[in-house]
PDB file of C-alpha atoms in Angstrom:
ATOM      1  CA  MET A   1      23.736  28.650  18.327  1.00 49.00           C
ATOM      2  CA  ALA A   2      22.213  27.745  21.671  1.00 54.00           C
ATOM      3  CA  LEU A   3      20.492  30.427  23.687  1.00 71.00           C
ATOM      4  CA  LYS A   4      22.639  31.641  26.566  1.00 80.00           C
ATOM      5  CA  THR A   5      21.092  30.592  29.896  1.00 87.00           C
ATOM      6  CA  ARG A   6      23.410  32.417  32.331  1.00 92.00           C
ATOM      7  CA  TYR A   7      26.147  34.998  32.427  1.00 95.00           C
ATOM      8  CA  SER A   8      29.765  33.832  32.355  1.00 95.00           C
ATOM      9  CA  ASP A   9      31.956  33.979  35.442  1.00 95.00           C
ATOM     10  CA  GLU A  10      33.781  36.992  33.969  1.00 96.00           C
ATOM     11  CA  GLU A  11      30.491  38.815  33.403  1.00 96.00           C
ATOM     12  CA  LEU A  12      29.321  37.932  36.902  1.00 97.00           C
ATOM     13  CA  GLU A  13      32.570  39.360  38.291  1.00 97.00           C
ATOM     14  CA  GLU A  14      31.927  42.620  36.422  1.00 97.00           C
ATOM     15  CA  PHE A  15      28.473  42.819  37.999  1.00 97.00           C
ATOM     16  CA  ARG A  16      29.914  41.978  41.432  1.00 98.00           C
ATOM     17  CA  GLN A  17      32.250  44.972  41.153  1.00 98.00           C
ATOM     18  CA  ILE A  18      29.397  47.276  40.118  1.00 97.00           C
ATOM     19  CA  ILE A  19      27.284  46.062  43.037  1.00 98.00           C
ATOM     20  CA  ASN A  20      30.106  46.353  45.585  1.00 98.00           C
ATOM     21  CA  GLU A  21      30.806  49.930  44.451  1.00 97.00           C
ATOM     22  CA  LYS A  22      27.133  50.847  44.804  1.00 97.00           C
ATOM     23  CA  LEU A  23      26.935  49.110  48.178  1.00 97.00           C
ATOM     24  CA  ALA A  24      29.873  51.116  49.521  1.00 97.00           C
ATOM     25  CA  VAL A  25      28.215  54.408  48.554  1.00 96.00           C
ATOM     26  CA  VAL A  26      24.745  53.438  49.774  1.00 96.00           C
ATOM     27  CA  ARG A  27      25.995  52.090  53.115  1.00 96.00           C
ATOM     28  CA  LYS A  28      27.937  55.302  53.682  1.00 96.00           C
ATOM     29  CA  ASP A  29      24.832  57.381  52.919  1.00 94.00           C
ATOM     30  CA  TYR A  30      22.675  55.179  55.147  1.00 95.00           C
ATOM     31  CA  THR A  31      25.126  55.483  58.044  1.00 94.00           C
ATOM     32  CA  ARG A  32      25.197  59.258  57.638  1.00 93.00           C
ATOM     33  CA  MET A  33      21.385  59.400  57.644  1.00 90.00           C
ATOM     34  CA  MET A  34      21.137  57.258  60.754  1.00 91.00           C
ATOM     35  CA  LYS A  35      23.691  59.415  62.583  1.00 90.00           C
ATOM     36  CA  THR A  36      21.692  62.489  61.678  1.00 86.00           C
ATOM     37  CA  LEU A  37      18.440  60.896  62.816  1.00 85.00           C
ATOM     38  CA  MET A  38      19.955  59.843  66.136  1.00 86.00           C
ATOM     39  CA  ASN A  39      21.719  63.189  66.500  1.00 79.00           C
ATOM     40  CA  ALA A  40      24.958  61.268  67.004  1.00 60.00           C
ATOM     41  CA  ASP A  41      27.142  63.961  65.468  1.00 56.00           C
ATOM     42  CA  GLY A  42      25.568  66.858  67.297  1.00 57.00           C
ATOM     43  CA  ASN A  43      26.434  68.186  70.709  1.00 54.00           C
ATOM     44  CA  GLY A  44      23.921  71.001  70.570  1.00 54.00           C
ATOM     45  CA  VAL A  45      20.846  71.502  72.656  1.00 51.00           C
ATOM     46  CA  GLU A  46      18.254  71.485  69.871  1.00 52.00           C
ATOM     47  CA  ASP A  47      16.576  68.359  71.192  1.00 53.00           C
ATOM     48  CA  THR A  48      16.599  69.378  74.861  1.00 51.00           C
ATOM     49  CA  SER A  49      16.044  73.132  74.993  1.00 51.00           C
ATOM     50  CA  PRO A  50      12.460  74.321  75.382  1.00 53.00           C
ATOM     51  CA  THR A  51      11.040  75.937  72.303  1.00 50.00           C
ATOM     52  CA  TYR A  52       7.776  77.640  71.584  1.00 51.00           C
ATOM     53  CA  LYS A  53       8.130  77.868  67.834  1.00 53.00           C
ATOM     54  CA  VAL A  54       5.457  75.423  66.768  1.00 51.00           C
ATOM     55  CA  LEU A  55       5.975  75.960  63.041  1.00 51.00           C
ATOM     56  CA  GLU A  56       9.681  75.271  63.294  1.00 56.00           C
ATOM     57  CA  GLU A  57       9.021  72.128  65.322  1.00 60.00           C
ATOM     58  CA  GLY A  58       6.545  70.932  62.692  1.00 61.00           C
ATOM     59  CA  SER A  59       9.075  71.560  59.963  1.00 63.00           C
ATOM     60  CA  ALA A  60      11.785  69.711  61.893  1.00 65.00           C
ATOM     61  CA  THR A  61       9.426  66.774  62.457  1.00 69.00           C
ATOM     62  CA  GLN A  62       8.524  66.645  58.780  1.00 74.00           C
ATOM     63  CA  SER A  63      12.199  66.734  57.799  1.00 80.00           C
ATOM     64  CA  LYS A  64      12.940  63.921  60.237  1.00 82.00           C
ATOM     65  CA  GLU A  65      10.081  61.832  58.823  1.00 87.00           C
ATOM     66  CA  GLU A  66      11.339  62.406  55.288  1.00 90.00           C
ATOM     67  CA  MET A  67      14.831  61.357  56.324  1.00 89.00           C
ATOM     68  CA  MET A  68      13.414  58.230  58.018  1.00 91.00           C
ATOM     69  CA  ASN A  69      11.609  57.354  54.772  1.00 93.00           C
ATOM     70  CA  MET A  70      14.798  57.887  52.770  1.00 93.00           C
ATOM     71  CA  ALA A  71      16.746  55.728  55.236  1.00 93.00           C
ATOM     72  CA  ALA A  72      14.141  52.964  54.894  1.00 94.00           C
ATOM     73  CA  ARG A  73      14.455  53.122  51.091  1.00 95.00           C
ATOM     74  CA  GLN A  74      18.245  53.005  51.381  1.00 95.00           C
ATOM     75  CA  GLN A  75      18.005  49.976  53.651  1.00 96.00           C
ATOM     76  CA  LYS A  76      15.721  48.220  51.142  1.00 96.00           C
ATOM     77  CA  PHE A  77      18.183  49.082  48.346  1.00 96.00           C
ATOM     78  CA  ILE A  78      21.060  47.625  50.403  1.00 97.00           C
ATOM     79  CA  GLN A  79      19.072  44.420  50.917  1.00 97.00           C
ATOM     80  CA  GLY A  80      18.370  44.207  47.179  1.00 97.00           C
ATOM     81  CA  LEU A  81      22.057  44.633  46.339  1.00 98.00           C
ATOM     82  CA  GLU A  82      23.073  42.036  48.937  1.00 98.00           C
ATOM     83  CA  ALA A  83      20.522  39.606  47.487  1.00 98.00           C
ATOM     84  CA  ALA A  84      22.041  40.241  44.046  1.00 98.00           C
ATOM     85  CA  LEU A  85      25.461  39.263  45.426  1.00 98.00           C
ATOM     86  CA  VAL A  86      23.934  35.991  46.656  1.00 97.00           C
ATOM     87  CA  ARG A  87      22.528  35.366  43.174  1.00 97.00           C
ATOM     88  CA  ILE A  88      25.996  35.971  41.733  1.00 97.00           C
ATOM     89  CA  GLU A  89      27.421  33.365  44.123  1.00 97.00           C
ATOM     90  CA  ASN A  90      24.674  30.940  43.072  1.00 96.00           C
ATOM     91  CA  LYS A  91      25.288  31.816  39.394  1.00 95.00           C
ATOM     92  CA  THR A  92      21.614  32.736  38.975  1.00 96.00           C
ATOM     93  CA  TYR A  93      22.228  36.477  38.688  1.00 97.00           C
ATOM     94  CA  GLY A  94      20.669  38.262  35.751  1.00 96.00           C
ATOM     95  CA  ILE A  95      18.001  35.666  35.058  1.00 96.00           C
ATOM     96  CA  ASP A  96      14.464  37.046  34.758  1.00 96.00           C
ATOM     97  CA  ARG A  97      12.442  35.386  37.500  1.00 94.00           C
ATOM     98  CA  ILE A  98       9.319  35.214  35.311  1.00 94.00           C
ATOM     99  CA  THR A  99      10.613  34.213  31.880  1.00 94.00           C
ATOM    100  CA  GLY A 100      13.878  32.519  32.868  1.00 94.00           C
ATOM    101  CA  GLU A 101      15.687  34.472  30.149  1.00 94.00           C
ATOM    102  CA  LEU A 102      18.691  36.703  30.690  1.00 96.00           C
ATOM    103  CA  ILE A 103      18.054  40.304  31.666  1.00 96.00           C
ATOM    104  CA  PRO A 104      19.976  42.581  29.267  1.00 96.00           C
ATOM    105  CA  LYS A 105      23.368  43.721  30.548  1.00 96.00           C
ATOM    106  CA  GLU A 106      22.451  47.358  29.992  1.00 96.00           C
ATOM    107  CA  ARG A 107      19.579  47.069  32.491  1.00 96.00           C
ATOM    108  CA  LEU A 108      21.728  45.263  35.041  1.00 97.00           C
ATOM    109  CA  ARG A 109      24.428  47.919  34.822  1.00 96.00           C
ATOM    110  CA  VAL A 110      21.851  50.588  35.650  1.00 95.00           C
ATOM    111  CA  VAL A 111      19.705  48.535  38.068  1.00 96.00           C
ATOM    112  CA  PRO A 112      22.077  45.841  39.342  1.00 96.00           C
ATOM    113  CA  HIS A 113      19.541  44.390  41.776  1.00 96.00           C
ATOM    114  CA  ALA A 114      16.912  43.844  39.052  1.00 96.00           C
ATOM    115  CA  THR A 115      15.199  40.460  38.950  1.00 96.00           C
ATOM    116  CA  LEU A 116      12.931  41.283  36.011  1.00 95.00           C
ATOM    117  CA  SER A 117      13.549  42.522  32.491  1.00 94.00           C
ATOM    118  CA  VAL A 118      11.766  45.721  31.483  1.00 94.00           C
ATOM    119  CA  GLU A 119       9.305  43.655  29.428  1.00 94.00           C
ATOM    120  CA  SER A 120       8.448  41.389  32.366  1.00 93.00           C
ATOM    121  CA  LYS A 121       8.076  44.351  34.687  1.00 92.00           C
ATOM    122  CA  ASN A 122       5.749  46.137  32.264  1.00 92.00           C
ATOM    123  CA  ALA A 123       3.716  42.957  31.662  1.00 89.00           C
ATOM    124  CA  ARG A 124       3.332  42.533  35.397  1.00 85.00           C
ATOM    125  CA  LYS A 125       1.902  46.045  35.764  1.00 81.00           C
ATOM    126  CA  LYS A 126      -0.904  45.304  33.273  1.00 75.00           C
TER     127      LYS A 126
END
């Protein structure tokens, strides 16, 4: 039996659904984070009233920085998922970019934007 070189159209459709579901959740989270960072949902005076509580300001700044980092990670995740959708369209999805072999379905179901098998990723770290 010949070695399978790509996933079937039915399998690719399954992965497309998984990715679209994840994208919907991640985009919603990202939008919520950005609204919070821009204070779009608030009509309070926290950002305009004078305050002399230096420790609270430092804590608020740290929280904002952490949220900015999380938003950046979410944005990178969105880009990875969108790139995976392009690979599905090109019928190259699920192919390890180092070995050219198929990435196991189990990995793709958990990490749908993966471009490396676990073995390739571990070999790359060494």
